CSV table of C-alpha atoms in Angstrom, one decimal:
chain,number,residue,atom,x,y,z
A,1,GLU,CA,31.2,180.7,130.1
A,2,VAL,CA,30.9,176.9,131.1
A,3,GLN,CA,33.7,175.2,129.1
A,4,LEU,CA,35.6,172.1,129.2
A,5,VAL,CA,39.0,172.0,127.2
A,6,GLU,CA,40.7,168.8,126.5
A,7,SER,CA,44.4,168.3,125.5
A,8,GLY,CA,46.9,165.7,125.2
A,9,GLY,CA,45.6,163.7,122.1
A,10,GLY,CA,48.1,162.9,119.1
A,11,LEU,CA,49.7,160.1,117.3
A,12,VAL,CA,51.2,157.1,119.2
A,13,GLN,CA,52.4,153.8,118.4
A,14,PRO,CA,50.6,150.6,119.4
A,15,GLY,CA,51.6,149.5,122.8
A,16,GLY,CA,52.3,153.1,123.8
A,17,SER,CA,50.8,155.4,126.4
A,18,LEU,CA,49.2,158.7,126.3
A,19,ARG,CA,47.8,161.1,129.0
A,20,LEU,CA,44.7,163.2,128.1
A,21,SER,CA,44.0,166.1,130.1
A,22,CYS,CA,40.6,168.2,130.5
A,23,THR,CA,40.4,171.6,132.1
A,24,ALA,CA,37.1,172.9,133.4
A,25,SER,CA,35.9,176.5,133.9
A,26,GLY,CA,32.5,178.4,134.5
A,27,PHE,CA,30.9,175.7,136.8
A,28,ALA,CA,31.4,174.1,140.0
A,29,PHE,CA,33.5,171.3,139.0
A,30,ARG,CA,33.9,169.9,142.4
A,31,ARG,CA,30.2,169.0,142.4
A,32,TYR,CA,30.0,167.2,139.1
A,33,TRP,CA,30.6,163.6,138.2
A,34,MET,CA,33.3,163.5,135.1
A,35,SER,CA,33.5,161.1,132.3
A,36,TRP,CA,35.4,160.1,129.3
A,37,VAL,CA,33.5,159.2,126.0
A,38,ARG,CA,35.2,158.5,122.7
A,39,GLN,CA,34.1,158.2,119.1
A,40,ALA,CA,36.1,156.3,116.6
A,41,PRO,CA,36.1,157.9,113.2
A,42,GLY,CA,32.7,157.6,111.5
A,43,LYS,CA,31.4,155.7,114.4
A,44,GLY,CA,29.0,156.3,117.4
A,45,LEU,CA,29.5,157.3,121.0
A,46,GLN,CA,31.2,155.0,123.6
A,47,TRP,CA,31.5,155.6,127.2
A,48,VAL,CA,34.9,154.9,128.5
A,49,ALA,CA,35.1,155.9,132.2
A,50,ASN,CA,33.4,157.8,135.1
A,51,ILE,CA,34.9,159.3,138.3
A,52,ASN,CA,32.9,160.7,141.2
A,53,GLN,CA,33.0,164.1,142.7
A,54,ASP,CA,35.9,163.7,145.2
A,55,GLY,CA,37.7,160.9,143.2
A,56,SER,CA,37.1,158.1,145.4
A,57,GLU,CA,35.1,156.0,142.8
A,58,GLN,CA,35.9,155.0,139.4
A,59,PHE,CA,34.1,153.0,136.6
A,60,TYR,CA,35.3,151.7,133.6
A,61,ALA,CA,34.3,150.1,130.3
A,62,ASP,CA,35.7,146.8,129.8
A,63,SER,CA,37.6,148.0,126.9
A,64,ALA,CA,39.5,150.3,129.3
A,65,LYS,CA,39.8,148.2,132.5
A,66,GLY,CA,43.4,147.5,133.4
A,67,ARG,CA,44.8,149.9,130.7
A,68,PHE,CA,43.2,153.1,131.5
A,69,THR,CA,43.1,155.4,134.5
A,70,ILE,CA,40.8,158.2,135.2
A,71,SER,CA,41.7,160.7,137.8
A,72,ARG,CA,40.9,164.4,138.7
A,73,ASP,CA,42.2,167.3,140.8
A,74,ASN,CA,39.4,169.5,142.2
A,75,ALA,CA,41.7,172.2,143.3
A,76,LYS,CA,43.1,172.6,139.5
A,77,LYS,CA,39.8,171.8,138.1
A,78,SER,CA,41.0,169.2,135.8
A,79,LEU,CA,40.4,165.6,134.7
A,80,SER,CA,42.9,163.3,133.3
A,81,LEU,CA,42.9,159.9,131.3
A,82,GLN,CA,46.1,157.9,131.6
A,83,MET,CA,46.1,155.5,128.7
A,84,ASN,CA,48.5,152.6,128.4
A,85,VAL,CA,49.1,149.6,125.9
A,86,LEU,CA,47.3,151.5,123.4
A,87,ARG,CA,45.8,149.6,120.4
A,88,ALA,CA,44.6,150.5,117.0
A,89,ASP,CA,41.1,150.2,118.0
A,90,ASP,CA,41.6,153.0,120.5
A,91,THR,CA,41.8,155.5,117.6
A,92,ALA,CA,39.1,158.0,118.4
A,93,VAL,CA,38.1,161.5,119.4
A,94,PHE,CA,38.1,161.4,123.4
A,95,TYR,CA,35.7,163.7,124.8
A,96,CYS,CA,35.5,164.9,128.3
A,97,ALA,CA,32.1,165.3,129.8
A,98,SER,CA,30.3,166.1,133.0
A,99,PHE,CA,27.0,165.1,134.8
A,100,ASP,CA,25.1,166.2,137.8
A,101,TRP,CA,24.0,163.0,139.2
A,102,SER,CA,21.6,164.5,141.7
A,103,TYR,CA,19.8,166.6,139.1
A,104,LYS,CA,20.0,165.1,135.7
A,105,GLY,CA,21.4,161.3,136.4
A,106,GLY,CA,24.1,160.3,134.2
A,107,ALA,CA,22.9,162.5,131.4
A,108,PHE,CA,26.1,164.5,129.9
A,109,ASP,CA,25.2,167.9,129.9
A,110,ILE,CA,28.6,169.7,129.3
A,111,TRP,CA,30.8,168.4,126.8
A,112,GLY,CA,34.3,169.4,125.6
A,113,GLN,CA,35.2,169.8,121.7
A,114,GLY,CA,37.3,166.6,121.9
A,115,THR,CA,41.0,165.4,121.5
A,116,MET,CA,41.9,163.1,118.6
A,117,VAL,CA,43.8,159.8,119.5
A,118,THR,CA,45.4,157.9,116.7
A,119,VAL,CA,47.2,154.8,117.3
A,120,SER,CA,49.3,153.4,114.3
A,121,SER,CA,52.7,152.5,113.5
B,1,ASP,CA,25.6,145.2,129.6
B,2,ILE,CA,22.3,147.0,128.5
B,3,VAL,CA,22.0,147.1,124.6
B,4,MET,CA,20.4,150.3,123.0
B,5,THR,CA,18.8,149.8,119.6
B,6,GLN,CA,17.7,152.8,117.6
B,7,SER,CA,15.7,152.8,114.8
B,8,PRO,CA,15.6,153.8,111.8
B,9,VAL,CA,19.3,154.1,111.2
B,10,SER,CA,18.6,157.0,109.0
B,11,LEU,CA,15.6,159.0,107.7
B,12,ALA,CA,14.8,162.0,105.6
B,13,VAL,CA,11.9,164.4,106.6
B,14,SER,CA,10.4,167.4,104.9
B,15,LEU,CA,11.0,170.9,106.4
B,16,GLY,CA,8.1,171.6,108.9
B,17,GLU,CA,7.1,168.0,109.1
B,18,ARG,CA,7.6,165.4,112.2
B,19,ALA,CA,10.8,163.0,112.7
B,20,THR,CA,10.2,160.3,114.9
B,21,ILE,CA,13.3,158.2,116.3
B,22,SER,CA,12.6,155.2,118.4
B,23,CYS,CA,15.1,153.6,120.8
B,24,ARG,CA,14.8,150.2,122.6
B,25,SER,CA,16.8,149.0,125.6
B,26,SER,CA,17.6,145.3,126.3
B,27,HIS,CA,16.6,145.7,129.8
B,28,SER,CA,14.2,148.1,131.4
B,29,VAL,CA,15.8,151.5,132.4
B,30,LEU,CA,12.8,152.5,134.8
B,31,TYR,CA,13.8,152.6,138.5
B,32,SER,CA,11.0,151.5,140.5
B,33,SER,CA,11.8,153.4,143.7
B,34,ASN,CA,11.6,156.7,141.8
B,35,ASN,CA,9.6,156.3,138.8
B,36,LEU,CA,12.3,157.8,136.7
B,37,ASN,CA,13.6,156.2,133.4
B,38,TYR,CA,17.4,156.5,133.3
B,39,LEU,CA,17.5,157.6,129.5
B,40,ALA,CA,18.9,160.7,127.6
B,41,TRP,CA,18.9,161.8,124.0
B,42,TYR,CA,21.6,163.7,122.3
B,43,GLN,CA,22.1,165.7,119.2
B,44,GLN,CA,25.3,165.6,117.3
B,45,ARG,CA,25.9,168.0,114.3
B,46,PRO,CA,28.8,167.4,112.0
B,47,GLY,CA,32.1,168.3,113.5
B,48,GLN,CA,30.4,169.1,116.9
B,49,PRO,CA,30.3,167.2,120.2
B,50,PRO,CA,27.1,165.8,121.4
B,51,LYS,CA,24.6,168.3,122.9
B,52,LEU,CA,22.1,167.0,125.7
B,53,LEU,CA,18.5,167.3,124.6
B,54,ILE,CA,16.5,165.2,127.0
B,55,TYR,CA,17.0,163.5,130.4
B,56,TRP,CA,15.0,161.4,132.4
B,57,ALA,CA,13.3,160.2,129.1
B,58,SER,CA,11.2,163.4,128.7
B,59,THR,CA,12.6,166.3,130.5
B,60,ARG,CA,13.9,168.8,128.1
B,61,GLU,CA,17.4,170.5,128.8
B,62,SER,CA,17.4,174.1,129.3
B,63,GLY,CA,17.5,176.0,125.9
B,64,VAL,CA,16.3,173.3,123.9
B,65,PRO,CA,13.5,174.2,121.7
B,66,ASP,CA,10.1,172.9,122.5
B,67,ARG,CA,9.9,171.1,119.1
B,68,PHE,CA,12.1,168.3,120.6
B,69,SER,CA,10.0,166.2,123.0
B,70,GLY,CA,11.0,162.6,124.5
B,71,SER,CA,8.4,159.9,125.4
B,72,GLY,CA,8.2,156.3,126.6
B,73,SER,CA,8.9,154.2,129.7
B,74,GLY,CA,10.8,151.0,130.6
B,75,ALA,CA,12.6,149.9,127.5
B,76,ASP,CA,10.7,151.7,124.6
B,77,PHE,CA,11.4,155.3,123.9
B,78,THR,CA,10.7,157.9,121.2
B,79,LEU,CA,12.3,161.2,120.5
B,80,THR,CA,10.1,163.4,118.4
B,81,ILE,CA,10.9,166.6,116.4
B,82,SER,CA,8.0,168.4,115.7
B,83,GLY,CA,8.2,171.0,112.7
B,84,LEU,CA,11.7,170.1,111.4
B,85,GLN,CA,14.0,172.7,110.7
B,86,ALA,CA,17.1,172.9,108.8
B,87,GLU,CA,19.5,173.2,111.6
B,88,ASP,CA,18.0,170.0,113.0
B,89,VAL,CA,20.0,168.0,110.5
B,90,ALA,CA,22.4,165.9,112.7
B,91,VAL,CA,22.8,162.5,114.2
B,92,TYR,CA,20.9,161.7,117.3
B,93,TYR,CA,21.8,159.2,119.9
B,94,CYS,CA,19.9,157.7,123.0
B,95,GLN,CA,22.0,156.7,126.1
B,96,GLN,CA,20.9,154.8,129.1
B,97,TYR,CA,22.5,155.7,132.5
B,98,PHE,CA,20.7,153.0,134.7
B,99,SER,CA,23.8,151.0,135.1
B,100,THR,CA,27.5,150.9,134.0
B,101,PRO,CA,28.4,150.6,131.4
B,102,TYR,CA,26.7,153.4,130.3
B,103,THR,CA,25.6,152.7,126.5
B,104,PHE,CA,24.5,154.7,123.7
B,105,GLY,CA,22.4,153.7,120.8
B,106,GLN,CA,24.1,153.4,117.3
B,107,GLY,CA,22.6,156.6,116.1
B,108,THR,CA,19.9,157.9,114.0
B,109,LYS,CA,21.1,160.1,110.9
B,110,LEU,CA,18.4,162.7,110.3
B,111,ASP,CA,18.3,164.7,106.9
B,112,ILE,CA,16.2,167.0,105.1
B,113,LYS,CA,13.9,165.4,102.2
């Protein structure tokens, strides 16, 4: 079964840090670009970051630049998002998602169930 | 950044009727060298992650019913659901992947009338 499973969410104080993880199964993880997309409670979708197949290129939303770091380990079929200096407006469900650029462009065809991050004192 | 604007924000359609959702981008997402529109549509049911419906503006994802269709080019796009079914109640999003930051429309909430 094709699957992405996120973990690592939780409650953190403003200014704190959190590391999210995503584990892939059922598909050729090393062939895919990987991303994080978030959704604040009751709001729409916001792209956070992309990483290419070998991890050599990363792209970030302005809101994530300098605070978040996306990384991957192809041997472990895992994706991570290190989040520092968290703010209240980072509160959201964070989804791990993937896309096959050569086939569907940047259309996210595999999504995890999401992990909730709450930033509050 | 490319701003994606969807309309309407919400709509209610009777079962079996047609639903039409519009998406407009602030910049063309048509790449002239390959004549492809870098646009996708997603469905998000309550409590679920988004599900890809359409990519390249009009290519239906595998397993998506053929009542879902995408059309348009450049900066104006449409998602059409023909013959609305109860399970189509959801929020629908368009997304451009022409350039980073990838951006989504604000969403259109579809209900049954």
